[in-house]
Amino acid sequence: MKRFPIYSVILLMLLLFLWDLAARSMSELVLPTPIVIFHTLFEGIIDGYFTPHIIRTTSEVLLGLFFGGVFGFVAGIILGEVPFLRKLLFPYIIASQAVPKLALAPLFILWFGFGITSKVVITALICFFPLLENTVMAIKYTDKQKQELFKMLGASRWQTLIHLKIPAGMPGIIAGLRVAVVLAIVGAVVGEFIGGSDGLGAVIIASQGMMDTPLMFATLILLTAMGMVLYQGVQLMEKKWIKRFIKETEKK
């Protein structure tokens, strides 16, 4: 495992080298060299150009992830615990997710305006389903023998949910959160594409209009870095939870 990051760095350097060779035979408008892109990125960070856009997009991502995640988690528990509601509502939930959010974005901007609210709503809707799906599956497929043991010990339905189903299903729930983190950035950027002058998505649209390809690539790097940081944060939380769960299991 320790050698994996070294191989990743070597692969990255090779890809950058090949990128540089390819870019030198093309126009900067089509494919700028990595040096030009990183120069644009560095200048934008130093002079503060990217700062308000990073803050805006990060706010949209975190708020959308929070509201979509909480709502998806709670709805997943309810649907996982109540089969009747699951059978009644799940087809409609699937149908709502089949509608492309890009097609709904103009409606949300019409309803909620060009401010941050419309972007948060779009992001929350995109984050909602992964948490819902994984939570339902985690609650629904909890070990039956353990559930019977809890019944024999006189545990209530609420106690079984809190002390068995949710803890046992946490790996799957966190896996849904990992997916939601990546999709949250997509949701925020889609909202910024449709309407708004702030945010990294708006910078991409502006750079396209100005035909500033290096700025576009620099913005994509920032979005990639943001996604990787959030993803690593969820992974860190998962590792801490797994260690804690293993320790509690060993004590029992």
mmCIF file of C-alpha atoms in Angstrom:
data_model
loop_
_atom_site.group_PDB
_atom_site.id
_atom_site.type_symbol
_atom_site.label_atom_id
_atom_site.label_comp_id
_atom_site.label_asym_id
_atom_site.label_seq_id
_atom_site.Cartn_x
_atom_site.Cartn_y
_atom_site.Cartn_z
ATOM 1 C CA MET A 1 0.000 0.000 0.000
ATOM 2 C CA LYS A 2 2.861 2.402 0.752
ATOM 3 C CA ARG A 3 4.164 2.132 -2.832
ATOM 4 C CA PHE A 4 0.813 3.011 -4.405
ATOM 5 C CA PRO A 5 1.137 6.808 -4.005
ATOM 6 C CA ILE A 6 4.606 6.680 -5.621
ATOM 7 C CA TYR A 7 3.214 4.847 -8.635
ATOM 8 C CA SER A 8 0.373 7.386 -8.784
ATOM 9 C CA VAL A 9 2.833 10.287 -8.830
ATOM 10 C CA ILE A 10 4.885 8.606 -11.571
ATOM 11 C CA LEU A 11 1.736 8.033 -13.630
ATOM 12 C CA LEU A 12 0.675 11.657 -13.106
ATOM 13 C CA MET A 13 4.080 12.925 -14.276
ATOM 14 C CA LEU A 14 3.904 10.694 -17.349
ATOM 15 C CA LEU A 15 0.416 11.942 -18.213
ATOM 16 C CA LEU A 16 1.508 15.570 -17.789
ATOM 17 C CA PHE A 17 4.515 14.934 -20.020
ATOM 18 C CA LEU A 18 2.341 13.411 -22.742
ATOM 19 C CA TRP A 19 -0.162 16.241 -22.328
ATOM 20 C CA ASP A 20 2.612 18.803 -22.764
ATOM 21 C CA LEU A 21 3.866 17.091 -25.920
ATOM 22 C CA ALA A 22 0.371 17.009 -27.391
ATOM 23 C CA ALA A 23 -0.381 20.624 -26.413
ATOM 24 C CA ARG A 24 2.775 21.974 -28.065
ATOM 25 C CA SER A 25 1.520 20.748 -31.431
ATOM 26 C CA MET A 26 -1.853 22.480 -31.008
ATOM 27 C CA SER A 27 -3.209 25.937 -30.482
ATOM 28 C CA GLU A 28 -3.516 27.145 -26.867
ATOM 29 C CA LEU A 29 -7.180 27.726 -27.594
ATOM 30 C CA VAL A 30 -7.663 24.001 -28.189
ATOM 31 C CA LEU A 31 -5.316 22.516 -25.577
ATOM 32 C CA PRO A 32 -3.059 24.686 -23.396
ATOM 33 C CA THR A 33 0.084 23.235 -21.859
ATOM 34 C CA PRO A 34 0.063 22.238 -18.166
ATOM 35 C CA ILE A 35 2.506 25.091 -17.388
ATOM 36 C CA VAL A 36 0.115 27.697 -18.825
ATOM 37 C CA ILE A 37 -2.816 26.180 -16.927
ATOM 38 C CA PHE A 38 -1.009 26.094 -13.588
ATOM 39 C CA HIS A 39 0.243 29.643 -14.155
ATOM 40 C CA THR A 40 -3.352 30.785 -14.692
ATOM 41 C CA LEU A 41 -4.462 28.841 -11.609
ATOM 42 C CA PHE A 42 -1.676 30.281 -9.456
ATOM 43 C CA GLU A 43 -2.354 33.842 -10.575
ATOM 44 C CA GLY A 44 -6.094 33.464 -9.983
ATOM 45 C CA ILE A 45 -5.508 32.211 -6.445
ATOM 46 C CA ILE A 46 -2.873 34.822 -5.567
ATOM 47 C CA ASP A 47 -4.845 37.841 -6.800
ATOM 48 C CA GLY A 48 -8.069 36.542 -5.199
ATOM 49 C CA TYR A 49 -10.025 36.070 -8.439
ATOM 50 C CA PHE A 50 -11.072 32.520 -7.551
ATOM 51 C CA THR A 51 -11.771 33.158 -3.847
ATOM 52 C CA PRO A 52 -15.434 34.343 -3.997
ATOM 53 C CA HIS A 53 -16.257 31.684 -6.584
ATOM 54 C CA ILE A 54 -14.709 28.914 -4.474
ATOM 55 C CA ILE A 55 -16.627 30.120 -1.414
ATOM 56 C CA ARG A 56 -19.890 30.258 -3.364
ATOM 57 C CA THR A 57 -19.563 26.798 -4.913
ATOM 58 C CA THR A 58 -18.360 25.254 -1.644
ATOM 59 C CA SER A 59 -21.353 26.748 0.191
ATOM 60 C CA GLU A 60 -23.760 25.350 -2.394
ATOM 61 C CA VAL A 61 -22.131 21.921 -2.261
ATOM 62 C CA LEU A 62 -22.086 21.687 1.538
ATOM 63 C CA LEU A 63 -25.629 22.996 2.010
ATOM 64 C CA GLY A 64 -27.023 20.788 -0.750
ATOM 65 C CA LEU A 65 -25.139 17.781 0.587
ATOM 66 C CA PHE A 66 -26.414 18.449 4.108
ATOM 67 C CA PHE A 67 -30.090 18.883 3.234
ATOM 68 C CA GLY A 68 -30.123 16.163 0.577
ATOM 69 C CA GLY A 69 -28.174 13.772 2.803
ATOM 70 C CA VAL A 70 -30.317 14.312 5.897
ATOM 71 C CA PHE A 71 -33.567 14.045 3.959
ATOM 72 C CA GLY A 72 -32.345 10.961 2.073
ATOM 73 C CA PHE A 73 -31.151 9.296 5.280
ATOM 74 C CA VAL A 74 -34.393 9.942 7.174
ATOM 75 C CA ALA A 75 -36.564 8.959 4.205
ATOM 76 C CA GLY A 76 -34.453 5.823 3.725
ATOM 77 C CA ILE A 77 -35.007 4.771 7.343
ATOM 78 C CA ILE A 78 -38.776 5.320 7.055
ATOM 79 C CA LEU A 79 -39.072 3.435 3.763
ATOM 80 C CA GLY A 80 -36.782 0.676 5.017
ATOM 81 C CA GLU A 81 -38.866 0.223 8.171
ATOM 82 C CA VAL A 82 -42.319 0.488 6.554
ATOM 83 C CA PRO A 83 -42.716 -1.907 3.587
ATOM 84 C CA PHE A 84 -46.111 -0.435 2.655
ATOM 85 C CA LEU A 85 -44.660 3.045 2.173
ATOM 86 C CA ARG A 86 -41.685 1.581 0.297
ATOM 87 C CA LYS A 87 -43.934 -0.185 -2.211
ATOM 88 C CA LEU A 88 -46.193 2.862 -2.500
ATOM 89 C CA LEU A 89 -43.606 5.604 -2.929
ATOM 90 C CA PHE A 90 -40.517 3.970 -4.434
ATOM 91 C CA PRO A 91 -41.796 3.870 -8.046
ATOM 92 C CA TYR A 92 -42.438 7.625 -7.878
ATOM 93 C CA ILE A 93 -39.019 8.269 -6.354
ATOM 94 C CA ILE A 94 -37.379 6.293 -9.158
ATOM 95 C CA ALA A 95 -39.430 8.203 -11.726
ATOM 96 C CA SER A 96 -38.339 11.536 -10.216
ATOM 97 C CA GLN A 97 -34.697 10.505 -10.418
ATOM 98 C CA ALA A 98 -35.065 9.471 -14.061
ATOM 99 C CA VAL A 99 -35.729 13.094 -15.003
ATOM 100 C CA PRO A 100 -32.421 14.814 -15.895
ATOM 101 C CA LYS A 101 -31.655 17.527 -13.343
ATOM 102 C CA LEU A 102 -30.232 19.691 -16.127
ATOM 103 C CA ALA A 103 -33.733 19.801 -17.616
ATOM 104 C CA LEU A 104 -35.227 20.807 -14.251
ATOM 105 C CA ALA A 105 -32.630 23.480 -13.479
ATOM 106 C CA PRO A 106 -34.387 26.260 -15.453
ATOM 107 C CA LEU A 107 -37.588 25.554 -13.508
ATOM 108 C CA PHE A 108 -35.812 25.751 -10.151
ATOM 109 C CA ILE A 109 -34.218 29.044 -11.151
ATOM 110 C CA LEU A 110 -37.659 30.321 -12.191
ATOM 111 C CA TRP A 111 -39.145 29.227 -8.849
ATOM 112 C CA PHE A 112 -36.284 30.089 -6.482
ATOM 113 C CA GLY A 113 -34.448 32.836 -8.373
ATOM 114 C CA PHE A 114 -30.844 33.209 -9.475
ATOM 115 C CA GLY A 115 -29.446 33.192 -5.930
ATOM 116 C CA ILE A 116 -27.949 30.384 -3.924
ATOM 117 C CA THR A 117 -31.323 28.758 -3.084
ATOM 118 C CA SER A 118 -31.931 27.292 -6.537
ATOM 119 C CA LYS A 119 -28.416 25.785 -6.643
ATOM 120 C CA VAL A 120 -28.807 24.276 -3.178
ATOM 121 C CA VAL A 121 -32.151 22.715 -4.172
ATOM 122 C CA ILE A 122 -30.661 21.176 -7.325
ATOM 123 C CA THR A 123 -27.662 19.862 -5.365
ATOM 124 C CA ALA A 124 -29.878 18.474 -2.592
ATOM 125 C CA LEU A 125 -32.072 16.606 -5.081
ATOM 126 C CA ILE A 126 -29.027 15.022 -6.699
ATOM 127 C CA CYS A 127 -27.567 14.016 -3.307
ATOM 128 C CA PHE A 128 -30.889 12.702 -2.019
ATOM 129 C CA PHE A 129 -31.173 9.453 -3.961
ATOM 130 C CA PRO A 130 -27.793 7.778 -3.176
ATOM 131 C CA LEU A 131 -28.412 8.218 0.566
ATOM 132 C CA LEU A 132 -32.010 7.053 0.233
ATOM 133 C CA GLU A 133 -31.179 3.946 -1.795
ATOM 134 C CA ASN A 134 -28.267 2.817 0.377
ATOM 135 C CA THR A 135 -30.119 3.499 3.627
ATOM 136 C CA VAL A 136 -33.157 1.526 2.483
ATOM 137 C CA MET A 137 -30.969 -1.412 1.493
ATOM 138 C CA ALA A 138 -29.034 -1.225 4.776
ATOM 139 C CA ILE A 139 -32.213 -1.239 6.874
ATOM 140 C CA LYS A 140 -34.009 -3.797 4.737
ATOM 141 C CA TYR A 141 -31.235 -6.413 4.652
ATOM 142 C CA THR A 142 -30.051 -6.322 8.253
ATOM 143 C CA ASP A 143 -29.055 -9.773 9.524
ATOM 144 C CA LYS A 144 -32.308 -11.630 10.382
ATOM 145 C CA GLN A 145 -30.672 -13.728 13.107
ATOM 146 C CA LYS A 146 -29.492 -10.625 14.913
ATOM 147 C CA GLN A 147 -32.971 -9.140 14.630
ATOM 148 C CA GLU A 148 -34.438 -12.285 16.190
ATOM 149 C CA LEU A 149 -31.885 -12.069 18.983
ATOM 150 C CA PHE A 150 -32.941 -8.483 19.708
ATOM 151 C CA LYS A 151 -36.585 -9.619 19.830
ATOM 152 C CA MET A 152 -35.719 -12.384 22.277
ATOM 153 C CA LEU A 153 -33.961 -9.845 24.487
ATOM 154 C CA GLY A 154 -37.110 -7.701 24.508
ATOM 155 C CA ALA A 155 -35.785 -4.829 22.421
ATOM 156 C CA SER A 156 -38.390 -2.512 20.941
ATOM 157 C CA ARG A 157 -38.560 -1.679 17.252
ATOM 158 C CA TRP A 158 -36.931 1.692 17.955
ATOM 159 C CA GLN A 159 -34.115 0.099 19.978
ATOM 160 C CA THR A 160 -33.504 -2.455 17.236
ATOM 161 C CA LEU A 161 -33.282 0.336 14.680
ATOM 162 C CA ILE A 162 -30.904 2.498 16.724
ATOM 163 C CA HIS A 163 -28.665 -0.217 18.146
ATOM 164 C CA LEU A 164 -28.656 -2.789 15.327
ATOM 165 C CA LYS A 165 -29.937 -1.746 11.916
ATOM 166 C CA ILE A 166 -28.322 1.674 11.585
ATOM 167 C CA PRO A 167 -24.901 0.682 13.027
ATOM 168 C CA ALA A 168 -24.802 -2.539 10.976
ATOM 169 C CA GLY A 169 -25.812 -0.709 7.811
ATOM 170 C CA MET A 170 -23.445 2.218 8.291
ATOM 171 C CA PRO A 171 -20.820 0.990 5.749
ATOM 172 C CA GLY A 172 -23.479 0.975 3.032
ATOM 173 C CA ILE A 173 -24.878 4.321 4.148
ATOM 174 C CA ILE A 174 -21.434 5.924 4.079
ATOM 175 C CA ALA A 175 -20.878 4.423 0.621
ATOM 176 C CA GLY A 176 -23.986 6.307 -0.474
ATOM 177 C CA LEU A 177 -22.552 9.443 1.103
ATOM 178 C CA ARG A 178 -19.347 9.008 -0.918
ATOM 179 C CA VAL A 179 -21.377 8.925 -4.117
ATOM 180 C CA ALA A 180 -23.437 11.913 -2.978
ATOM 181 C CA VAL A 181 -20.301 13.973 -2.305
ATOM 182 C CA VAL A 182 -19.154 13.605 -5.899
ATOM 183 C CA LEU A 183 -22.629 14.261 -7.294
ATOM 184 C CA ALA A 184 -23.021 17.336 -5.079
ATOM 185 C CA ILE A 185 -20.343 19.159 -7.070
ATOM 186 C CA VAL A 186 -22.088 18.175 -10.299
ATOM 187 C CA GLY A 187 -25.366 19.581 -8.966
ATOM 188 C CA ALA A 188 -23.848 22.888 -7.887
ATOM 189 C CA VAL A 189 -22.026 23.371 -11.191
ATOM 190 C CA VAL A 190 -25.133 22.498 -13.221
ATOM 191 C CA GLY A 191 -27.079 25.142 -11.312
ATOM 192 C CA GLU A 192 -24.342 27.699 -11.936
ATOM 193 C CA PHE A 193 -24.287 26.807 -15.633
ATOM 194 C CA ILE A 194 -27.958 27.693 -16.005
ATOM 195 C CA GLY A 195 -28.037 30.896 -14.026
ATOM 196 C CA GLY A 196 -25.788 32.974 -11.827
ATOM 197 C CA SER A 197 -22.674 35.093 -12.029
ATOM 198 C CA ASP A 198 -20.898 33.565 -9.018
ATOM 199 C CA GLY A 199 -19.368 30.134 -8.524
ATOM 200 C CA LEU A 200 -16.873 27.999 -10.392
ATOM 201 C CA GLY A 201 -19.530 26.829 -12.830
ATOM 202 C CA ALA A 202 -20.182 30.441 -13.784
ATOM 203 C CA VAL A 203 -16.431 30.915 -14.294
ATOM 204 C CA ILE A 204 -16.410 28.005 -16.744
ATOM 205 C CA ILE A 205 -19.259 29.564 -18.728
ATOM 206 C CA ALA A 206 -17.505 32.956 -18.680
ATOM 207 C CA SER A 207 -14.212 31.434 -19.808
ATOM 208 C CA GLN A 208 -16.021 29.703 -22.642
ATOM 209 C CA GLY A 209 -17.487 33.011 -23.743
ATOM 210 C CA MET A 210 -14.063 34.695 -23.581
ATOM 211 C CA MET A 211 -12.448 31.662 -25.287
ATOM 212 C CA ASP A 212 -10.042 31.492 -22.348
ATOM 213 C CA THR A 213 -9.209 27.788 -22.349
ATOM 214 C CA PRO A 214 -6.473 27.964 -19.657
ATOM 215 C CA LEU A 215 -8.952 29.576 -17.248
ATOM 216 C CA MET A 216 -11.442 26.826 -18.007
ATOM 217 C CA PHE A 217 -8.895 24.101 -17.241
ATOM 218 C CA ALA A 218 -7.763 25.925 -14.073
ATOM 219 C CA THR A 219 -11.366 26.006 -12.857
ATOM 220 C CA LEU A 220 -11.782 22.310 -13.599
ATOM 221 C CA ILE A 221 -8.684 21.612 -11.488
ATOM 222 C CA LEU A 222 -10.236 23.527 -8.588
ATOM 223 C CA LEU A 223 -13.466 21.553 -8.890
ATOM 224 C CA THR A 224 -11.496 18.298 -9.012
ATOM 225 C CA ALA A 225 -9.516 19.280 -5.916
ATOM 226 C CA MET A 226 -12.720 20.193 -4.091
ATOM 227 C CA GLY A 227 -14.277 16.829 -4.918
ATOM 228 C CA MET A 228 -11.187 14.918 -3.825
ATOM 229 C CA VAL A 229 -10.998 16.787 -0.499
ATOM 230 C CA LEU A 230 -14.656 16.097 0.270
ATOM 231 C CA TYR A 231 -14.324 12.467 -0.800
ATOM 232 C CA GLN A 232 -11.260 11.966 1.396
ATOM 233 C CA GLY A 233 -13.138 13.576 4.276
ATOM 234 C CA VAL A 234 -15.913 10.996 3.972
ATOM 235 C CA GLN A 235 -13.357 8.190 3.728
ATOM 236 C CA LEU A 236 -11.658 9.442 6.902
ATOM 237 C CA MET A 237 -15.004 9.486 8.669
ATOM 238 C CA GLU A 238 -15.686 5.953 7.450
ATOM 239 C CA LYS A 239 -12.341 4.656 8.736
ATOM 240 C CA LYS A 240 -12.909 6.210 12.149
ATOM 241 C CA TRP A 241 -16.398 4.738 12.346
ATOM 242 C CA ILE A 242 -15.196 1.264 11.298
ATOM 243 C CA LYS A 243 -12.441 1.317 13.951
ATOM 244 C CA ARG A 244 -14.960 2.361 16.562
ATOM 245 C CA PHE A 245 -17.440 -0.300 15.426
ATOM 246 C CA ILE A 246 -14.750 -3.018 15.567
ATOM 247 C CA LYS A 247 -13.754 -1.972 19.081
ATOM 248 C CA GLU A 248 -17.371 -2.024 20.275
ATOM 249 C CA THR A 249 -17.893 -5.426 18.653
ATOM 250 C CA GLU A 250 -14.798 -6.834 20.371
ATOM 251 C CA LYS A 251 -16.024 -5.553 23.735
ATOM 252 C CA LYS A 252 -19.331 -7.317 23.246
#
